[in-house]
JSON list of C-alpha atoms in Angstrom, two decimals:
[
{"chain": "A", "resi": 23, "resn": "GLY", "atom": "CA", "xyz": [74.81, 38.19, 25.56]},
{"chain": "A", "resi": 24, "resn": "SER", "atom": "CA", "xyz": [75.95, 34.56, 25.47]},
{"chain": "A", "resi": 25, "resn": "VAL", "atom": "CA", "xyz": [74.38, 33.89, 28.89]},
{"chain": "A", "resi": 26, "resn": "ARG", "atom": "CA", "xyz": [71.04, 35.30, 27.79]},
{"chain": "A", "resi": 27, "resn": "MET", "atom": "CA", "xyz": [71.24, 33.29, 24.58]},
{"chain": "A", "resi": 28, "resn": "LEU", "atom": "CA", "xyz": [71.92, 30.10, 26.56]},
{"chain": "A", "resi": 29, "resn": "MET", "atom": "CA", "xyz": [69.01, 30.84, 28.89]},
{"chain": "A", "resi": 30, "resn": "LEU", "atom": "CA", "xyz": [66.77, 31.46, 25.88]},
{"chain": "A", "resi": 31, "resn": "VAL", "atom": "CA", "xyz": [67.81, 28.11, 24.35]},
{"chain": "A", "resi": 32, "resn": "LEU", "atom": "CA", "xyz": [67.10, 26.34, 27.66]},
{"chain": "A", "resi": 33, "resn": "CYS", "atom": "CA", "xyz": [63.76, 28.11, 27.85]},
{"chain": "A", "resi": 34, "resn": "LEU", "atom": "CA", "xyz": [62.79, 26.97, 24.34]},
{"chain": "A", "resi": 35, "resn": "ALA", "atom": "CA", "xyz": [63.89, 23.42, 25.17]},
{"chain": "A", "resi": 36, "resn": "ALA", "atom": "CA", "xyz": [61.71, 23.49, 28.27]},
{"chain": "A", "resi": 37, "resn": "LEU", "atom": "CA", "xyz": [58.79, 24.75, 26.19]},
{"chain": "A", "resi": 38, "resn": "LEU", "atom": "CA", "xyz": [59.15, 21.97, 23.64]},
{"chain": "A", "resi": 39, "resn": "GLY", "atom": "CA", "xyz": [59.45, 19.39, 26.40]},
{"chain": "A", "resi": 40, "resn": "ALA", "atom": "CA", "xyz": [56.34, 20.67, 28.10]},
{"chain": "A", "resi": 41, "resn": "LEU", "atom": "CA", "xyz": [54.38, 20.69, 24.85]},
{"chain": "A", "resi": 42, "resn": "GLY", "atom": "CA", "xyz": [55.13, 17.04, 24.11]},
{"chain": "A", "resi": 43, "resn": "ALA", "atom": "CA", "xyz": [54.35, 15.63, 27.58]},
{"chain": "A", "resi": 44, "resn": "GLY", "atom": "CA", "xyz": [51.58, 13.17, 28.50]},
{"chain": "A", "resi": 45, "resn": "GLY", "atom": "CA", "xyz": [49.34, 13.06, 25.44]},
{"chain": "A", "resi": 46, "resn": "THR", "atom": "CA", "xyz": [48.07, 10.71, 22.76]},
{"chain": "A", "resi": 47, "resn": "GLU", "atom": "CA", "xyz": [46.42, 11.76, 19.51]},
{"chain": "A", "resi": 48, "resn": "LEU", "atom": "CA", "xyz": [44.87, 9.26, 17.16]},
{"chain": "A", "resi": 49, "resn": "THR", "atom": "CA", "xyz": [42.58, 9.17, 14.13]},
{"chain": "A", "resi": 50, "resn": "LEU", "atom": "CA", "xyz": [40.65, 5.91, 13.85]},
{"chain": "A", "resi": 51, "resn": "GLU", "atom": "CA", "xyz": [38.28, 4.31, 11.38]},
{"chain": "A", "resi": 52, "resn": "LEU", "atom": "CA", "xyz": [34.96, 3.19, 12.82]},
{"chain": "A", "resi": 53, "resn": "PRO", "atom": "CA", "xyz": [33.02, 0.89, 10.49]},
{"chain": "A", "resi": 54, "resn": "ASP", "atom": "CA", "xyz": [29.24, 0.70, 10.57]},
{"chain": "A", "resi": 55, "resn": "SER", "atom": "CA", "xyz": [27.77, -1.27, 13.49]},
{"chain": "A", "resi": 56, "resn": "ALA", "atom": "CA", "xyz": [31.21, -1.36, 15.13]},
{"chain": "A", "resi": 57, "resn": "GLN", "atom": "CA", "xyz": [32.79, -0.28, 18.41]},
{"chain": "A", "resi": 58, "resn": "ARG", "atom": "CA", "xyz": [36.41, 0.53, 19.26]},
{"chain": "A", "resi": 59, "resn": "CYS", "atom": "CA", "xyz": [37.69, 0.64, 22.85]},
{"chain": "A", "resi": 60, "resn": "PHE", "atom": "CA", "xyz": [40.98, 1.81, 24.36]},
{"chain": "A", "resi": 61, "resn": "HIS", "atom": "CA", "xyz": [42.43, 1.03, 27.77]},
{"chain": "A", "resi": 62, "resn": "GLN", "atom": "CA", "xyz": [44.80, 3.08, 29.92]},
{"chain": "A", "resi": 63, "resn": "GLU", "atom": "CA", "xyz": [46.17, 2.20, 33.35]},
{"chain": "A", "resi": 64, "resn": "LEU", "atom": "CA", "xyz": [46.16, 5.27, 35.60]},
{"chain": "A", "resi": 65, "resn": "GLU", "atom": "CA", "xyz": [47.15, 6.09, 39.16]},
{"chain": "A", "resi": 66, "resn": "SER", "atom": "CA", "xyz": [44.65, 7.59, 41.59]},
{"chain": "A", "resi": 67, "resn": "GLY", "atom": "CA", "xyz": [44.49, 11.32, 42.12]},
{"chain": "A", "resi": 68, "resn": "ILE", "atom": "CA", "xyz": [45.55, 12.40, 38.64]},
{"chain": "A", "resi": 69, "resn": "LYS", "atom": "CA", "xyz": [43.69, 14.26, 35.92]},
{"chain": "A", "resi": 70, "resn": "PHE", "atom": "CA", "xyz": [42.95, 13.03, 32.43]},
{"chain": "A", "resi": 71, "resn": "SER", "atom": "CA", "xyz": [41.01, 14.62, 29.58]},
{"chain": "A", "resi": 72, "resn": "LEU", "atom": "CA", "xyz": [39.46, 13.30, 26.39]},
{"chain": "A", "resi": 73, "resn": "ASP", "atom": "CA", "xyz": [38.63, 15.45, 23.36]},
{"chain": "A", "resi": 74, "resn": "TYR", "atom": "CA", "xyz": [37.10, 13.90, 20.26]},
{"chain": "A", "resi": 75, "resn": "GLN", "atom": "CA", "xyz": [35.51, 14.91, 16.98]},
{"chain": "A", "resi": 76, "resn": "VAL", "atom": "CA", "xyz": [33.96, 13.03, 14.07]},
{"chain": "A", "resi": 77, "resn": "ILE", "atom": "CA", "xyz": [35.75, 14.01, 10.87]},
{"chain": "A", "resi": 78, "resn": "SER", "atom": "CA", "xyz": [33.63, 12.23, 8.28]},
{"chain": "A", "resi": 79, "resn": "GLY", "atom": "CA", "xyz": [30.81, 9.79, 7.79]},
{"chain": "A", "resi": 80, "resn": "GLY", "atom": "CA", "xyz": [27.02, 9.86, 8.06]},
{"chain": "A", "resi": 81, "resn": "HIS", "atom": "CA", "xyz": [25.71, 12.74, 10.13]},
{"chain": "A", "resi": 82, "resn": "TYR", "atom": "CA", "xyz": [29.15, 13.21, 11.76]},
{"chain": "A", "resi": 83, "resn": "ASP", "atom": "CA", "xyz": [28.02, 11.68, 15.06]},
{"chain": "A", "resi": 84, "resn": "VAL", "atom": "CA", "xyz": [29.30, 8.95, 17.36]},
{"chain": "A", "resi": 85, "resn": "ASP", "atom": "CA", "xyz": [28.54, 7.43, 20.77]},
{"chain": "A", "resi": 86, "resn": "CYS", "atom": "CA", "xyz": [31.23, 7.67, 23.44]},
{"chain": "A", "resi": 87, "resn": "TYR", "atom": "CA", "xyz": [31.54, 6.43, 27.02]},
{"chain": "A", "resi": 88, "resn": "VAL", "atom": "CA", "xyz": [34.25, 6.15, 29.69]},
{"chain": "A", "resi": 89, "resn": "GLU", "atom": "CA", "xyz": [34.41, 3.53, 32.47]},
{"chain": "A", "resi": 90, "resn": "ASP", "atom": "CA", "xyz": [36.50, 3.41, 35.65]},
{"chain": "A", "resi": 91, "resn": "PRO", "atom": "CA", "xyz": [38.34, 0.26, 36.81]},
{"chain": "A", "resi": 92, "resn": "ASN", "atom": "CA", "xyz": [35.16, -1.01, 38.54]},
{"chain": "A", "resi": 93, "resn": "GLY", "atom": "CA", "xyz": [33.18, -0.78, 35.29]},
{"chain": "A", "resi": 94, "resn": "LYS", "atom": "CA", "xyz": [31.23, 2.28, 36.44]},
{"chain": "A", "resi": 95, "resn": "THR", "atom": "CA", "xyz": [30.32, 4.68, 33.63]},
{"chain": "A", "resi": 96, "resn": "ILE", "atom": "CA", "xyz": [31.72, 8.13, 34.42]},
{"chain": "A", "resi": 97, "resn": "TYR", "atom": "CA", "xyz": [30.92, 9.67, 31.04]},
{"chain": "A", "resi": 98, "resn": "GLN", "atom": "CA", "xyz": [28.43, 8.78, 28.33]},
{"chain": "A", "resi": 99, "resn": "GLU", "atom": "CA", "xyz": [27.13, 10.72, 25.33]},
{"chain": "A", "resi": 100, "resn": "THR", "atom": "CA", "xyz": [25.20, 9.54, 22.28]},
{"chain": "A", "resi": 101, "resn": "LYS", "atom": "CA", "xyz": [25.35, 10.81, 18.71]},
{"chain": "A", "resi": 102, "resn": "LYS", "atom": "CA", "xyz": [27.80, 13.64, 19.38]},
{"chain": "A", "resi": 103, "resn": "GLN", "atom": "CA", "xyz": [29.82, 15.34, 16.67]},
{"chain": "A", "resi": 104, "resn": "TYR", "atom": "CA", "xyz": [32.45, 16.53, 19.14]},
{"chain": "A", "resi": 105, "resn": "ASP", "atom": "CA", "xyz": [32.87, 16.85, 22.89]},
{"chain": "A", "resi": 106, "resn": "SER", "atom": "CA", "xyz": [35.40, 17.21, 25.72]},
{"chain": "A", "resi": 107, "resn": "PHE", "atom": "CA", "xyz": [35.58, 15.36, 29.04]},
{"chain": "A", "resi": 108, "resn": "SER", "atom": "CA", "xyz": [37.91, 15.83, 32.05]},
{"chain": "A", "resi": 109, "resn": "HIS", "atom": "CA", "xyz": [38.11, 13.74, 35.22]},
{"chain": "A", "resi": 110, "resn": "HIS", "atom": "CA", "xyz": [40.23, 13.34, 38.38]},
{"chain": "A", "resi": 111, "resn": "THR", "atom": "CA", "xyz": [40.74, 9.67, 39.10]},
{"chain": "A", "resi": 112, "resn": "ASP", "atom": "CA", "xyz": [39.58, 8.26, 42.44]},
{"chain": "A", "resi": 113, "resn": "LEU", "atom": "CA", "xyz": [40.77, 4.72, 41.78]},
{"chain": "A", "resi": 114, "resn": "LYS", "atom": "CA", "xyz": [43.95, 3.14, 40.53]},
{"chain": "A", "resi": 115, "resn": "GLY", "atom": "CA", "xyz": [43.51, 0.76, 37.61]},
{"chain": "A", "resi": 116, "resn": "VAL", "atom": "CA", "xyz": [42.58, 0.44, 33.98]},
{"chain": "A", "resi": 117, "resn": "TYR", "atom": "CA", "xyz": [40.22, 3.07, 32.59]},
{"chain": "A", "resi": 118, "resn": "THR", "atom": "CA", "xyz": [38.34, 2.30, 29.38]},
{"chain": "A", "resi": 119, "resn": "PHE", "atom": "CA", "xyz": [36.97, 4.71, 26.80]},
{"chain": "A", "resi": 120, "resn": "CYS", "atom": "CA", "xyz": [35.01, 3.53, 23.77]},
{"chain": "A", "resi": 121, "resn": "PHE", "atom": "CA", "xyz": [33.64, 4.95, 20.55]},
{"chain": "A", "resi": 122, "resn": "SER", "atom": "CA", "xyz": [30.58, 3.25, 19.14]},
{"chain": "A", "resi": 123, "resn": "ASN", "atom": "CA", "xyz": [28.97, 3.39, 15.71]},
{"chain": "A", "resi": 124, "resn": "GLU", "atom": "CA", "xyz": [26.57, 0.55, 16.43]},
{"chain": "A", "resi": 125, "resn": "PHE", "atom": "CA", "xyz": [23.50, 2.72, 15.79]},
{"chain": "A", "resi": 126, "resn": "SER", "atom": "CA", "xyz": [24.54, 3.15, 12.13]},
{"chain": "A", "resi": 127, "resn": "THR", "atom": "CA", "xyz": [24.07, 0.27, 9.71]},
{"chain": "A", "resi": 128, "resn": "PHE", "atom": "CA", "xyz": [25.78, 1.74, 6.65]},
{"chain": "A", "resi": 129, "resn": "SER", "atom": "CA", "xyz": [27.82, 4.87, 7.57]},
{"chain": "A", "resi": 130, "resn": "HIS", "atom": "CA", "xyz": [31.58, 4.51, 7.93]},
{"chain": "A", "resi": 131, "resn": "LYS", "atom": "CA", "xyz": [33.01, 7.08, 10.39]},
{"chain": "A", "resi": 132, "resn": "ILE", "atom": "CA", "xyz": [36.46, 8.58, 10.95]},
{"chain": "A", "resi": 133, "resn": "VAL", "atom": "CA", "xyz": [37.02, 9.84, 14.50]},
{"chain": "A", "resi": 134, "resn": "TYR", "atom": "CA", "xyz": [39.84, 11.95, 15.92]},
{"chain": "A", "resi": 135, "resn": "PHE", "atom": "CA", "xyz": [40.59, 11.96, 19.65]},
{"chain": "A", "resi": 136, "resn": "ASP", "atom": "CA", "xyz": [43.18, 13.51, 21.96]},
{"chain": "A", "resi": 137, "resn": "PHE", "atom": "CA", "xyz": [43.79, 11.77, 25.30]},
{"chain": "A", "resi": 138, "resn": "GLN", "atom": "CA", "xyz": [45.83, 13.75, 27.84]},
{"chain": "A", "resi": 139, "resn": "VAL", "atom": "CA", "xyz": [47.04, 12.38, 31.17]},
{"chain": "A", "resi": 140, "resn": "GLY", "atom": "CA", "xyz": [48.27, 14.45, 34.12]},
{"chain": "A", "resi": 141, "resn": "ASP", "atom": "CA", "xyz": [48.77, 18.13, 34.63]},
{"chain": "A", "resi": 142, "resn": "GLU", "atom": "CA", "xyz": [51.23, 19.97, 32.46]},
{"chain": "A", "resi": 143, "resn": "PRO", "atom": "CA", "xyz": [54.61, 20.26, 34.23]},
{"chain": "A", "resi": 144, "resn": "PRO", "atom": "CA", "xyz": [55.90, 23.76, 34.97]},
{"chain": "A", "resi": 145, "resn": "ILE", "atom": "CA", "xyz": [58.18, 25.10, 32.25]},
{"chain": "A", "resi": 146, "resn": "LEU", "atom": "CA", "xyz": [60.59, 26.58, 34.82]},
{"chain": "A", "resi": 147, "resn": "PRO", "atom": "CA", "xyz": [62.12, 24.73, 37.81]},
{"chain": "A", "resi": 148, "resn": "ASP", "atom": "CA", "xyz": [60.35, 25.37, 41.16]},
{"chain": "A", "resi": 149, "resn": "MET", "atom": "CA", "xyz": [58.02, 27.78, 39.43]},
{"chain": "A", "resi": 150, "resn": "ASN", "atom": "CA", "xyz": [55.08, 26.85, 41.66]},
{"chain": "A", "resi": 151, "resn": "ASN", "atom": "CA", "xyz": [57.08, 27.26, 44.89]},
{"chain": "A", "resi": 152, "resn": "ARG", "atom": "CA", "xyz": [58.79, 30.57, 44.14]},
{"chain": "A", "resi": 153, "resn": "VAL", "atom": "CA", "xyz": [58.12, 33.60, 46.31]},
{"chain": "A", "resi": 154, "resn": "THR", "atom": "CA", "xyz": [60.00, 36.09, 44.14]},
{"chain": "A", "resi": 155, "resn": "ALA", "atom": "CA", "xyz": [58.68, 37.67, 40.97]},
{"chain": "A", "resi": 156, "resn": "LEU", "atom": "CA", "xyz": [59.60, 36.19, 37.62]},
{"chain": "A", "resi": 157, "resn": "THR", "atom": "CA", "xyz": [62.39, 37.85, 35.70]},
{"chain": "A", "resi": 158, "resn": "GLN", "atom": "CA", "xyz": [61.69, 39.45, 32.35]},
{"chain": "A", "resi": 159, "resn": "LEU", "atom": "CA", "xyz": [63.10, 36.46, 30.50]},
{"chain": "A", "resi": 160, "resn": "GLU", "atom": "CA", "xyz": [61.10, 33.99, 32.57]},
{"chain": "A", "resi": 161, "resn": "SER", "atom": "CA", "xyz": [57.93, 35.98, 32.01]},
{"chain": "A", "resi": 162, "resn": "ALA", "atom": "CA", "xyz": [58.67, 35.96, 28.28]},
{"chain": "A", "resi": 163, "resn": "CYS", "atom": "CA", "xyz": [59.08, 32.16, 28.41]},
{"chain": "A", "resi": 164, "resn": "VAL", "atom": "CA", "xyz": [55.70, 31.76, 30.11]},
{"chain": "A", "resi": 165, "resn": "THR", "atom": "CA", "xyz": [54.06, 34.06, 27.55]},
{"chain": "A", "resi": 166, "resn": "ILE", "atom": "CA", "xyz": [55.64, 32.18, 24.64]},
{"chain": "A", "resi": 167, "resn": "HIS", "atom": "CA", "xyz": [54.53, 28.88, 26.14]},
{"chain": "A", "resi": 168, "resn": "GLU", "atom": "CA", "xyz": [50.91, 30.06, 26.43]},
{"chain": "A", "resi": 169, "resn": "MET", "atom": "CA", "xyz": [50.99, 31.40, 22.87]},
{"chain": "A", "resi": 170, "resn": "LEU", "atom": "CA", "xyz": [52.43, 28.12, 21.55]},
{"chain": "A", "resi": 171, "resn": "ASN", "atom": "CA", "xyz": [49.66, 26.18, 23.30]},
{"chain": "A", "resi": 172, "resn": "ALA", "atom": "CA", "xyz": [47.09, 28.46, 21.70]},
{"chain": "A", "resi": 173, "resn": "VAL", "atom": "CA", "xyz": [48.73, 27.97, 18.29]},
{"chain": "A", "resi": 174, "resn": "ILE", "atom": "CA", "xyz": [48.71, 24.18, 18.71]},
{"chain": "A", "resi": 175, "resn": "ASP", "atom": "CA", "xyz": [45.02, 24.19, 19.67]},
{"chain": "A", "resi": 176, "resn": "SER", "atom": "CA", "xyz": [44.20, 26.42, 16.69]},
{"chain": "A", "resi": 177, "resn": "GLN", "atom": "CA", "xyz": [46.20, 24.22, 14.30]},
{"chain": "A", "resi": 178, "resn": "THR", "atom": "CA", "xyz": [44.41, 21.11, 15.56]},
{"chain": "A", "resi": 179, "resn": "HIS", "atom": "CA", "xyz": [41.03, 22.80, 15.20]},
{"chain": "A", "resi": 180, "resn": "TYR", "atom": "CA", "xyz": [41.70, 24.05, 11.67]},
{"chain": "A", "resi": 181, "resn": "ARG", "atom": "CA", "xyz": [43.27, 20.74, 10.64]},
{"chain": "A", "resi": 182, "resn": "LEU", "atom": "CA", "xyz": [40.12, 18.90, 11.70]},
{"chain": "A", "resi": 183, "resn": "ARG", "atom": "CA", "xyz": [37.87, 21.45, 10.02]},
{"chain": "A", "resi": 184, "resn": "GLU", "atom": "CA", "xyz": [39.91, 21.16, 6.82]},
{"chain": "A", "resi": 185, "resn": "ALA", "atom": "CA", "xyz": [39.67, 17.36, 6.90]},
{"chain": "A", "resi": 186, "resn": "GLN", "atom": "CA", "xyz": [35.93, 17.55, 7.54]},
{"chain": "A", "resi": 187, "resn": "ASP", "atom": "CA", "xyz": [35.36, 20.06, 4.75]},
{"chain": "A", "resi": 188, "resn": "ARG", "atom": "CA", "xyz": [37.52, 18.03, 2.36]},
{"chain": "A", "resi": 189, "resn": "SER", "atom": "CA", "xyz": [35.48, 14.91, 3.15]},
{"chain": "A", "resi": 190, "resn": "ARG", "atom": "CA", "xyz": [32.23, 16.79, 2.50]},
{"chain": "A", "resi": 191, "resn": "ALA", "atom": "CA", "xyz": [33.61, 18.23, -0.74]},
{"chain": "A", "resi": 192, "resn": "GLU", "atom": "CA", "xyz": [34.69, 14.79, -1.95]},
{"chain": "A", "resi": 193, "resn": "GLU", "atom": "CA", "xyz": [31.30, 13.35, -1.05]},
{"chain": "A", "resi": 194, "resn": "LEU", "atom": "CA", "xyz": [29.54, 16.17, -2.90]},
{"chain": "A", "resi": 195, "resn": "ASN", "atom": "CA", "xyz": [31.84, 15.74, -5.89]},
{"chain": "A", "resi": 196, "resn": "GLY", "atom": "CA", "xyz": [31.02, 12.04, -5.99]},
{"chain": "A", "resi": 197, "resn": "ARG", "atom": "CA", "xyz": [27.29, 12.74, -5.93]},
{"chain": "A", "resi": 198, "resn": "VAL", "atom": "CA", "xyz": [27.62, 15.33, -8.71]},
{"chain": "A", "resi": 199, "resn": "SER", "atom": "CA", "xyz": [29.65, 12.89, -10.81]},
{"chain": "A", "resi": 200, "resn": "TYR", "atom": "CA", "xyz": [27.10, 10.08, -10.37]},
{"chain": "A", "resi": 201, "resn": "TRP", "atom": "CA", "xyz": [24.23, 12.45, -11.17]},
{"chain": "A", "resi": 202, "resn": "SER", "atom": "CA", "xyz": [26.05, 13.68, -14.31]},
{"chain": "A", "resi": 203, "resn": "VAL", "atom": "CA", "xyz": [26.61, 10.10, -15.48]},
{"chain": "A", "resi": 204, "resn": "GLY", "atom": "CA", "xyz": [22.94, 9.33, -14.82]},
{"chain": "A", "resi": 205, "resn": "GLU", "atom": "CA", "xyz": [21.79, 12.40, -16.75]},
{"chain": "A", "resi": 206, "resn": "THR", "atom": "CA", "xyz": [24.07, 11.43, -19.64]},
{"chain": "A", "resi": 207, "resn": "LEU", "atom": "CA", "xyz": [22.60, 7.92, -19.78]},
{"chain": "A", "resi": 208, "resn": "ILE", "atom": "CA", "xyz": [19.04, 9.27, -19.60]},
{"chain": "A", "resi": 209, "resn": "LEU", "atom": "CA", "xyz": [19.78, 11.80, -22.36]},
{"chain": "A", "resi": 210, "resn": "PHE", "atom": "CA", "xyz": [21.30, 9.04, -24.50]},
{"chain": "A", "resi": 211, "resn": "VAL", "atom": "CA", "xyz": [18.28, 6.76, -24.03]},
{"chain": "A", "resi": 212, "resn": "VAL", "atom": "CA", "xyz": [15.82, 9.60, -24.73]},
{"chain": "A", "resi": 213, "resn": "SER", "atom": "CA", "xyz": [17.73, 10.61, -27.87]},
{"chain": "A", "resi": 214, "resn": "ILE", "atom": "CA", "xyz": [17.67, 7.07, -29.22]},
{"chain": "A", "resi": 215, "resn": "GLY", "atom": "CA", "xyz": [13.96, 6.81, -28.39]},
{"chain": "A", "resi": 216, "resn": "GLN", "atom": "CA", "xyz": [13.19, 10.05, -30.24]},
{"chain": "A", "resi": 217, "resn": "VAL", "atom": "CA", "xyz": [15.18, 8.93, -33.28]},
{"chain": "A", "resi": 218, "resn": "MET", "atom": "CA", "xyz": [13.38, 5.59, -33.35]},
{"chain": "A", "resi": 219, "resn": "LEU", "atom": "CA", "xyz": [10.00, 7.31, -32.94]},
{"chain": "A", "resi": 220, "resn": "LEU", "atom": "CA", "xyz": [10.65, 9.80, -35.75]},
{"chain": "A", "resi": 221, "resn": "LYS", "atom": "CA", "xyz": [11.95, 7.02, -37.95]},
{"chain": "A", "resi": 222, "resn": "SER", "atom": "CA", "xyz": [8.74, 5.09, -37.42]},
{"chain": "A", "resi": 223, "resn": "PHE", "atom": "CA", "xyz": [6.70, 8.12, -38.59]},
{"chain": "A", "resi": 224, "resn": "PHE", "atom": "CA", "xyz": [8.52, 8.38, -41.91]},
{"chain": "A", "resi": 225, "resn": "THR", "atom": "CA", "xyz": [8.86, 4.71, -42.64]},
{"chain": "A", "resi": 226, "resn": "GLU", "atom": "CA", "xyz": [6.70, 3.78, -45.64]},
{"chain": "A", "resi": 227, "resn": "LYS", "atom": "CA", "xyz": [4.48, 0.86, -44.94]},
{"chain": "A", "resi": 228, "resn": "ARG", "atom": "CA", "xyz": [4.18, -1.46, -47.86]},
{"chain": "A", "resi": 229, "resn": "PRO", "atom": "CA", "xyz": [0.72, -2.96, -48.43]},
{"chain": "A", "resi": 230, "resn": "SER", "atom": "CA", "xyz": [0.55, -6.61, -47.85]},
{"chain": "A", "resi": 231, "resn": "SER", "atom": "CA", "xyz": [-0.08, -8.75, -50.90]},
{"chain": "A", "resi": 232, "resn": "GLY", "atom": "CA", "xyz": [-3.65, -10.10, -51.06]},
{"chain": "A", "resi": 233, "resn": "GLY", "atom": "CA", "xyz": [-5.10, -13.02, -52.93]},
{"chain": "A", "resi": 234, "resn": "ALA", "atom": "CA", "xyz": [-5.00, -13.07, -56.74]},
{"chain": "A", "resi": 235, "resn": "GLY", "atom": "CA", "xyz": [-8.10, -11.64, -58.45]},
{"chain": "A", "resi": 236, "resn": "THR", "atom": "CA", "xyz": [-10.00, -13.34, -61.18]}
]
């Protein structure tokens, strides 16, 4: 009992360690006609991936490109709402990925991205080199790990959708509020105009005094 409990605790610790390895998540503000770039030094022969999504602003689109250390463009997309890119590095050096909103002259964007470097380490020691079958507990650890990864991906997806929907709702609420204020002002002006017009109909016009008769 205590041995199995200890192994389960170690398994959960390994899962948490594997889940938090080698990644960067960031939400950035991208003003109109602006560009933001990030730089990461990488070794050759490793894998990196970039996932991004526009949360709010304009038509929810952004330009994105990735360059290798020699300045060669290895990924480029224009006016994308979301996308995913993976690459195995051939060169050692600084890789650059940029988000551009230069095509927009008035829309302020908010962009989320997730940058992952390297393959996920095995959750169990020597798991890739084993020739024997996994024990029941080890199989359960692998299953839990896969389920946790799925839960994290789902949470990220729903969190971004919620932020996007909230931004749209706030934008719609602002438009409704401005329209209501405009209608109120128009109604007020029309009411005053009608009152003034009706008042002019019922106002008695006094005849002007002419010259004195003989």
